[in-house]
Amino acid sequence: ASTLGAQAAQSGRYFGAAVAAGRLGDGTYSGILDREFNSVTPENEMKWETTERSRGSFNFGPGDQIVSHASSHGQRVRGHTLVWHSQLPSWVGSIRDANTLRSVMNNHITTVANHYKGRIYAWDVVNEAFADNGSGQHRSSVFQDVLGNGFIEEAFRTARSADPGAKLCYNDYSIEDWNSAKTQGVYRMVRDFKSRGVPIDCVGFQSHFGAGGPPGNFQTTLSNFAALGVDVQLTELDIAQAPAGAYTNTVRACMNVSRCTGITVWGIRDSDSWRSGENPLLFDRNGNKKAAYGAALTALGGT
Ligand code: G3I
């Protein structure tokens, strides 16, 4: 096939992009989106600061725009994200009472997941809960500090009840290198969840890489997680300067692991990227394909 999504579909995978609702009216942007991609992730529109800016008052407008675009163009949707310490309204961050925070968290998960029920392929239920300090433990956050270690398990159980049809993922960055304490911490959590029957279906590896691309053991990391009985996905891929070889290595790592079910790049054109100064994506500012595009398509098996 001659597009990323169609080629990925030949092996039962998807190839997606992070999408901003405010850009859907840009014809160049939506032209590339609808030609190349068969999955979308709302870049900001399903985050807590947008969906529940004040307690109990929900706003699904921007997220709905993306979901309706996706459904009219045959694209699946990755929901991003239900519980995250960042882009969290200050009213949540200031709760100190555990019973209050537990009910606020569960109400948020239930209301958002229920609103989108049946339209979400996979939810990033909890995002970036592990620390970068080499401890392999959870990071400090209002959820961790007030609810304790059990908040992640509780979030997954609540999400499963709200939308039993969606795959439930844990999503994080810097967990691509097998020899890192953070990777090992997440691995132990997933192993524990699987052994105790806590509902988890997938792990998202954000894959925000420097110009060197993925660590040499990335495929090992993906297959070790998959061996626990979860799908693995590359959820926010971008690579500084987008070297073709680095994209090749990244896409190959996924293609070589049968439970690696899809890849999402974190934006369409370099000008759409949160790292736009690094030109990390597959399309240039004018919407033209870069060398990295050809590398990704070839690594998927296409021409
Ligand atoms: O919407 C407001 C706008 O009203 C305001 O005028 C403007 C002024 O700064 O800010 C706008 O909000 C920005 C928002 O993106 C929407 O454009 C925020 O400032 C900006 O911080 C926010 O950045 C997002 C970032 O997450 C926040 O942490 C990026 O777009 C988004 O790409 C990025 O995505 C994250 C993933 O969710 C999780 N993994 C890491 C990844 C990269 O940081």
Tab-separated table of C-alpha atoms and ligand atoms in Angstrom:
chain	number	residue	atom	x	y	z
A	1	ALA	CA	0.000	0.000	0.000
A	2	SER	CA	1.076	3.582	-0.490
A	3	THR	CA	-0.132	5.183	2.756
A	4	LEU	CA	0.930	4.591	6.350
A	5	GLY	CA	-2.477	3.543	7.648
A	6	ALA	CA	-3.309	1.221	4.757
A	7	GLN	CA	0.109	-0.410	4.931
A	8	ALA	CA	-0.066	-0.872	8.725
A	9	ALA	CA	-3.528	-2.412	8.295
A	10	GLN	CA	-2.050	-5.157	6.122
A	11	SER	CA	-0.465	-6.600	9.249
A	12	GLY	CA	-3.483	-5.829	11.444
A	13	ARG	CA	-1.895	-2.708	12.904
A	14	TYR	CA	-2.862	0.950	12.884
A	15	PHE	CA	-0.781	4.026	12.147
A	16	GLY	CA	-2.084	7.118	13.893
A	17	ALA	CA	-1.367	10.752	14.658
A	18	ALA	CA	-2.041	13.124	17.524
A	19	VAL	CA	-4.655	15.605	16.362
A	20	ALA	CA	-5.625	19.099	17.535
A	21	ALA	CA	-9.305	19.963	17.097
A	22	GLY	CA	-8.379	23.546	16.237
A	23	ARG	CA	-6.440	22.419	13.167
A	24	LEU	CA	-9.111	20.226	11.569
A	25	GLY	CA	-10.288	23.197	9.504
A	26	ASP	CA	-6.844	23.491	7.861
A	27	GLY	CA	-7.265	21.656	4.571
A	28	THR	CA	-3.619	20.698	4.204
A	29	TYR	CA	-3.658	19.245	7.707
A	30	SER	CA	-6.887	17.289	7.406
A	31	GLY	CA	-5.963	16.210	3.878
A	32	ILE	CA	-2.840	14.479	5.158
A	33	LEU	CA	-4.652	13.153	8.223
A	34	ASP	CA	-7.405	11.498	6.239
A	35	ARG	CA	-5.122	10.163	3.518
A	36	GLU	CA	-2.407	8.666	5.715
A	37	PHE	CA	-3.718	7.818	9.172
A	38	ASN	CA	-6.259	5.299	10.455
A	39	SER	CA	-6.079	6.249	14.121
A	40	VAL	CA	-6.151	9.543	16.013
A	41	THR	CA	-5.254	10.625	19.534
A	42	PRO	CA	-6.641	13.956	20.763
A	43	GLU	CA	-3.494	15.910	21.671
A	44	ASN	CA	-5.115	17.922	24.497
A	45	GLU	CA	-8.904	17.733	24.123
A	46	MET	CA	-9.621	14.802	26.467
A	47	LYS	CA	-7.329	15.958	29.261
A	48	TRP	CA	-8.809	16.833	32.646
A	49	GLU	CA	-8.215	20.595	32.323
A	50	THR	CA	-10.427	20.564	29.227
A	51	THR	CA	-13.030	17.957	30.174
A	52	GLU	CA	-13.675	18.967	33.816
A	53	ARG	CA	-12.257	22.436	34.381
A	54	SER	CA	-14.469	22.915	37.412
A	55	ARG	CA	-15.788	20.170	39.614
A	56	GLY	CA	-18.731	18.303	38.160
A	57	SER	CA	-18.958	20.493	35.067
A	58	PHE	CA	-17.947	18.567	31.970
A	59	ASN	CA	-17.002	19.882	28.525
A	60	PHE	CA	-16.849	17.360	25.720
A	61	GLY	CA	-17.044	19.777	22.785
A	62	PRO	CA	-13.422	19.674	21.569
A	63	GLY	CA	-13.083	15.929	22.146
A	64	ASP	CA	-16.369	15.279	20.356
A	65	GLN	CA	-15.108	17.213	17.322
A	66	ILE	CA	-12.174	14.844	16.984
A	67	VAL	CA	-14.223	11.715	17.636
A	68	SER	CA	-16.802	12.675	15.043
A	69	HIS	CA	-14.081	13.465	12.493
A	70	ALA	CA	-12.529	10.086	13.216
A	71	SER	CA	-15.773	8.178	12.889
A	72	SER	CA	-16.623	9.782	9.562
A	73	HIS	CA	-13.156	8.913	8.226
A	74	GLY	CA	-12.863	5.347	9.519
A	75	GLN	CA	-10.203	6.196	12.091
A	76	ARG	CA	-9.998	4.585	15.492
A	77	VAL	CA	-9.522	6.780	18.566
A	78	ARG	CA	-7.019	6.434	21.380
A	79	GLY	CA	-8.426	8.256	24.408
A	80	HIS	CA	-5.802	10.416	26.139
A	81	THR	CA	-5.864	10.602	29.139
A	82	LEU	CA	-8.047	9.960	32.212
A	83	VAL	CA	-5.624	10.373	35.148
A	84	TRP	CA	-2.490	12.520	34.832
A	85	HIS	CA	-0.746	14.868	37.250
A	86	SER	CA	-0.205	17.453	34.480
A	87	GLN	CA	-2.821	19.580	32.695
A	88	LEU	CA	-4.841	18.977	35.815
A	89	PRO	CA	-7.068	21.809	37.051
A	90	SER	CA	-5.869	23.398	40.282
A	91	TRP	CA	-9.074	22.475	42.126
A	92	VAL	CA	-8.051	18.798	41.879
A	93	GLY	CA	-4.471	19.457	42.919
A	94	SER	CA	-5.584	21.146	46.099
A	95	ILE	CA	-7.719	18.273	47.446
A	96	ARG	CA	-6.153	16.795	50.604
A	97	ASP	CA	-8.883	14.437	51.766
A	98	ALA	CA	-8.559	10.885	50.418
A	99	ASN	CA	-12.265	10.083	50.307
A	100	THR	CA	-12.957	13.291	48.411
A	101	LEU	CA	-10.141	12.728	45.913
A	102	ARG	CA	-11.120	9.089	45.400
A	103	SER	CA	-14.651	10.058	44.562
A	104	VAL	CA	-13.506	12.937	42.334
A	105	MET	CA	-11.102	10.665	40.423
A	106	ASN	CA	-13.620	7.884	39.986
A	107	ASN	CA	-16.371	10.301	38.955
A	108	HIS	CA	-14.052	11.839	36.353
A	109	ILE	CA	-13.080	8.470	34.898
A	110	THR	CA	-16.651	7.196	34.892
A	111	THR	CA	-18.162	10.312	33.332
A	112	VAL	CA	-15.563	10.728	30.588
A	113	ALA	CA	-15.298	7.026	29.722
A	114	ASN	CA	-19.087	6.702	29.748
A	115	HIS	CA	-19.498	9.712	27.430
A	116	TYR	CA	-17.194	8.109	24.841
A	117	LYS	CA	-18.286	4.525	25.470
A	118	GLY	CA	-18.154	2.402	22.333
A	119	ARG	CA	-16.091	4.954	20.397
A	120	ILE	CA	-12.660	4.480	22.012
A	121	TYR	CA	-10.276	1.752	20.891
A	122	ALA	CA	-7.925	2.221	23.848
A	123	TRP	CA	-7.757	4.577	26.820
A	124	ASP	CA	-4.557	5.866	28.359
A	125	VAL	CA	-6.099	5.339	31.780
A	126	VAL	CA	-3.090	6.552	33.756
A	127	ASN	CA	-0.322	8.645	32.202
A	128	GLU	CA	3.246	9.176	33.433
A	129	ALA	CA	2.841	7.944	37.017
A	130	PHE	CA	6.425	6.707	37.438
A	131	ALA	CA	9.364	8.808	38.643
A	132	ASP	CA	12.433	9.769	36.621
A	133	ASN	CA	14.761	9.581	39.615
A	134	GLY	CA	16.022	6.036	39.192
A	135	SER	CA	13.911	4.691	42.062
A	136	GLY	CA	11.535	2.647	39.926
A	137	GLN	CA	8.729	3.989	42.137
A	138	HIS	CA	5.707	6.179	41.454
A	139	ARG	CA	6.316	9.905	41.177
A	140	SER	CA	4.891	12.327	43.692
A	141	SER	CA	1.516	13.719	42.563
A	142	VAL	CA	-1.730	14.622	44.226
A	143	PHE	CA	-3.049	11.142	43.398
A	144	GLN	CA	0.003	9.340	44.772
A	145	ASP	CA	0.400	11.585	47.796
A	146	VAL	CA	-3.251	11.547	48.888
A	147	LEU	CA	-4.425	8.097	47.721
A	148	GLY	CA	-1.175	6.102	47.874
A	149	ASN	CA	0.146	3.377	45.564
A	150	GLY	CA	-3.310	1.892	44.979
A	151	PHE	CA	-4.583	4.807	42.886
A	152	ILE	CA	-3.422	3.270	39.597
A	153	GLU	CA	-5.197	-0.021	40.243
A	154	GLU	CA	-8.343	1.822	41.325
A	155	ALA	CA	-8.295	3.934	38.148
A	156	PHE	CA	-8.057	0.835	35.935
A	157	ARG	CA	-10.876	-0.953	37.762
A	158	THR	CA	-13.101	2.103	37.469
A	159	ALA	CA	-12.317	2.516	33.764
A	160	ARG	CA	-13.141	-1.136	33.071
A	161	SER	CA	-16.566	-0.805	34.696
A	162	ALA	CA	-17.311	2.391	32.781
A	163	ASP	CA	-16.344	1.092	29.305
A	164	PRO	CA	-15.753	-2.649	29.231
A	165	GLY	CA	-15.191	-2.508	25.455
A	166	ALA	CA	-12.130	-0.250	25.477
A	167	LYS	CA	-8.605	-1.529	25.863
A	168	LEU	CA	-7.037	-0.039	28.978
A	169	CYS	CA	-3.432	1.157	28.723
A	170	TYR	CA	-0.769	2.467	31.047
A	171	ASN	CA	1.211	5.141	29.131
A	172	ASP	CA	4.631	6.637	29.921
A	173	TYR	CA	7.863	8.097	28.493
A	174	SER	CA	11.459	6.942	28.986
A	175	ILE	CA	10.376	3.331	29.439
A	176	GLU	CA	11.809	2.222	26.084
A	177	ASP	CA	15.224	1.208	27.428
A	178	TRP	CA	14.988	-2.184	29.105
A	179	ASN	CA	17.922	-1.331	31.384
A	180	SER	CA	16.307	1.598	33.136
A	181	ALA	CA	14.834	1.631	36.615
A	182	LYS	CA	11.697	3.356	35.323
A	183	THR	CA	11.099	0.621	32.737
A	184	GLN	CA	11.606	-2.024	35.396
A	185	GLY	CA	9.191	-0.282	37.760
A	186	VAL	CA	6.441	-0.223	35.134
A	187	TYR	CA	7.218	-3.836	34.193
A	188	ARG	CA	6.803	-4.961	37.818
A	189	MET	CA	3.487	-3.100	38.055
A	190	VAL	CA	2.112	-4.726	34.892
A	191	ARG	CA	3.304	-8.169	36.032
A	192	ASP	CA	1.616	-7.614	39.399
A	193	PHE	CA	-1.636	-6.405	37.759
A	194	LYS	CA	-1.739	-9.426	35.443
A	195	SER	CA	-1.039	-11.838	38.302
A	196	ARG	CA	-3.838	-10.383	40.457
A	197	GLY	CA	-6.396	-9.866	37.706
A	198	VAL	CA	-6.325	-6.072	37.757
A	199	PRO	CA	-7.730	-5.076	34.342
A	200	ILE	CA	-4.929	-3.857	32.051
A	201	ASP	CA	-4.704	-4.595	28.326
A	202	CYS	CA	-1.847	-2.540	26.959
A	203	VAL	CA	1.217	-0.458	27.654
A	204	GLY	CA	1.931	2.722	25.691
A	205	PHE	CA	5.557	3.634	25.039
A	206	GLN	CA	5.490	7.337	24.225
A	207	SER	CA	8.729	7.143	22.214
A	208	HIS	CA	9.858	10.772	22.303
A	209	PHE	CA	13.378	10.131	21.026
A	210	GLY	CA	16.528	12.156	20.495
A	211	ALA	CA	18.245	12.117	17.101
A	212	GLY	CA	19.798	8.724	17.886
A	213	GLY	CA	16.357	7.138	17.830
A	214	PRO	CA	15.293	4.265	20.066
A	215	PRO	CA	17.634	2.421	22.410
A	216	GLY	CA	19.153	-0.685	20.826
A	217	ASN	CA	17.134	-2.906	23.148
A	218	PHE	CA	13.743	-1.306	22.394
A	219	GLN	CA	12.450	-4.424	20.653
A	220	THR	CA	13.506	-6.486	23.692
A	221	THR	CA	11.537	-4.142	25.936
A	222	LEU	CA	8.448	-4.442	23.726
A	223	SER	CA	8.609	-8.215	23.603
A	224	ASN	CA	9.247	-8.580	27.327
A	225	PHE	CA	6.133	-6.531	28.119
A	226	ALA	CA	4.106	-8.378	25.481
A	227	ALA	CA	5.121	-11.659	27.128
A	228	LEU	CA	3.221	-10.526	30.241
A	229	GLY	CA	0.023	-10.753	28.186
A	230	VAL	CA	-0.540	-7.134	27.174
A	231	ASP	CA	-0.513	-5.362	23.820
A	232	VAL	CA	2.200	-2.782	23.343
A	233	GLN	CA	1.865	0.401	21.297
A	234	LEU	CA	4.093	3.326	20.351
A	235	THR	CA	1.867	6.173	21.424
A	236	GLU	CA	3.584	9.557	20.921
A	237	LEU	CA	6.441	8.952	18.505
A	238	ASP	CA	8.681	11.824	17.442
A	239	ILE	CA	12.452	11.924	16.837
A	240	ALA	CA	14.665	15.016	16.946
A	241	GLN	CA	15.622	15.958	13.353
A	242	ALA	CA	13.715	12.856	12.161
A	243	PRO	CA	16.654	10.864	10.754
A	244	ALA	CA	15.297	8.246	8.339
A	245	GLY	CA	17.362	5.485	9.953
A	246	ALA	CA	16.006	6.262	13.401
A	247	TYR	CA	12.429	5.997	12.092
A	248	THR	CA	13.326	2.733	10.367
A	249	ASN	CA	14.679	1.262	13.597
A	250	THR	CA	11.638	2.384	15.568
A	251	VAL	CA	9.021	1.051	13.158
A	252	ARG	CA	10.943	-2.214	12.742
A	253	ALA	CA	11.012	-2.779	16.499
A	254	CYS	CA	7.213	-2.682	16.501
A	255	MET	CA	6.816	-4.782	13.349
A	256	ASN	CA	9.025	-7.488	14.869
A	257	VAL	CA	6.743	-7.914	17.904
A	258	SER	CA	3.401	-9.479	17.065
A	259	ARG	CA	1.623	-7.848	20.014
A	260	CYS	CA	2.841	-4.397	18.977
A	261	THR	CA	-0.519	-3.354	17.584
A	262	GLY	CA	0.112	0.173	16.358
A	263	ILE	CA	2.139	3.343	16.166
A	264	THR	CA	1.029	6.942	16.727
A	265	VAL	CA	3.187	9.925	15.763
A	266	TRP	CA	2.740	12.990	17.978
A	267	GLY	CA	1.550	15.400	15.310
A	268	ILE	CA	1.374	15.606	11.519
A	269	ARG	CA	3.662	18.389	10.196
A	270	ASP	CA	6.773	19.657	11.980
A	271	SER	CA	4.910	22.920	12.520
A	272	ASP	CA	2.202	21.036	14.455
A	273	SER	CA	4.665	19.477	16.904
A	274	TRP	CA	5.161	20.367	20.576
A	275	ARG	CA	8.890	20.091	19.656
A	276	SER	CA	8.547	22.020	16.406
A	277	GLY	CA	12.065	23.478	16.729
A	278	GLU	CA	13.433	19.946	16.311
A	279	ASN	CA	11.472	19.072	13.154
A	280	PRO	CA	10.726	15.611	14.552
A	281	LEU	CA	7.811	14.434	12.384
A	282	LEU	CA	7.120	12.792	9.010
A	283	PHE	CA	5.815	15.852	7.110
A	284	ASP	CA	7.460	19.244	6.712
A	285	ARG	CA	5.832	22.599	7.361
A	286	ASN	CA	4.337	22.636	3.865
A	287	GLY	CA	2.844	19.187	4.303
A	288	ASN	CA	5.399	17.463	2.081
A	289	LYS	CA	6.658	13.985	2.909
A	290	LYS	CA	10.127	13.924	4.459
A	291	ALA	CA	12.728	11.179	4.093
A	292	ALA	CA	11.512	9.812	7.420
A	293	TYR	CA	8.087	9.219	5.840
A	294	GLY	CA	9.546	6.918	3.211
A	295	ALA	CA	11.583	5.140	5.872
A	296	ALA	CA	8.495	4.527	8.013
A	297	LEU	CA	6.404	3.326	5.058
A	298	THR	CA	9.153	0.973	3.895
A	299	ALA	CA	9.639	-0.424	7.409
A	300	LEU	CA	5.893	-1.154	7.524
A	301	GLY	CA	6.410	-3.197	4.379
A	302	GLY	CA	5.027	-0.688	1.877
A	303	THR	CA	6.351	1.136	-1.162
B	1	G3I	O1	-5.250	26.224	25.079
B	1	G3I	C1	-4.391	27.192	25.653
B	1	G3I	C2	-4.670	28.549	25.110
B	1	G3I	O2	-5.959	28.919	25.473
B	1	G3I	C3	-3.623	29.510	25.647
B	1	G3I	O3	-3.811	30.775	25.091
B	1	G3I	C4	-2.220	29.032	25.325
B	1	G3I	C5	-1.151	29.927	25.904
B	1	G3I	O4	-0.060	29.186	26.400
B	1	G3I	O5	-2.069	27.765	25.883
B	1	G3I	C6	-2.963	26.801	25.361
B	1	G3I	O6	-2.709	25.598	26.020
B	1	G3I	C7	-1.586	24.895	25.581
B	1	G3I	C8	-2.047	23.498	25.174
B	1	G3I	O7	-0.918	22.700	24.854
B	1	G3I	C9	-2.971	23.541	23.956
B	1	G3I	O8	-2.287	24.086	22.859
B	1	G3I	C10	-0.589	24.778	26.726
B	1	G3I	O9	-0.056	26.058	27.024
B	1	G3I	C11	0.504	23.835	26.381
B	1	G3I	O10	1.306	23.624	27.541
B	1	G3I	C12	-0.071	22.512	25.939
B	1	G3I	O11	1.014	21.660	25.607
B	1	G3I	C13	0.690	20.304	25.472
B	1	G3I	C14	1.463	19.497	26.504
B	1	G3I	O12	1.185	18.127	26.329
B	1	G3I	C15	1.093	19.877	27.927
B	1	G3I	O13	1.788	19.097	28.840
B	1	G3I	C16	1.074	19.849	24.086
B	1	G3I	O14	0.228	20.506	23.140
B	1	G3I	C17	0.941	18.343	23.958
B	1	G3I	O15	1.518	17.928	22.747
B	1	G3I	C18	1.665	17.657	25.101
B	1	G3I	O16	1.471	16.274	24.991
B	1	G3I	C19	2.094	15.466	25.990
B	1	G3I	C20	1.215	14.262	26.185
B	1	G3I	O17	-0.093	14.657	26.517
B	1	G3I	C21	1.780	13.336	27.271
B	1	G3I	N1	3.155	12.988	26.998
B	1	G3I	C22	4.059	14.112	26.721
B	1	G3I	C23	3.499	14.985	25.602
B	1	G3I	C24	4.466	16.092	25.270
B	1	G3I	O18	4.594	16.991	26.320
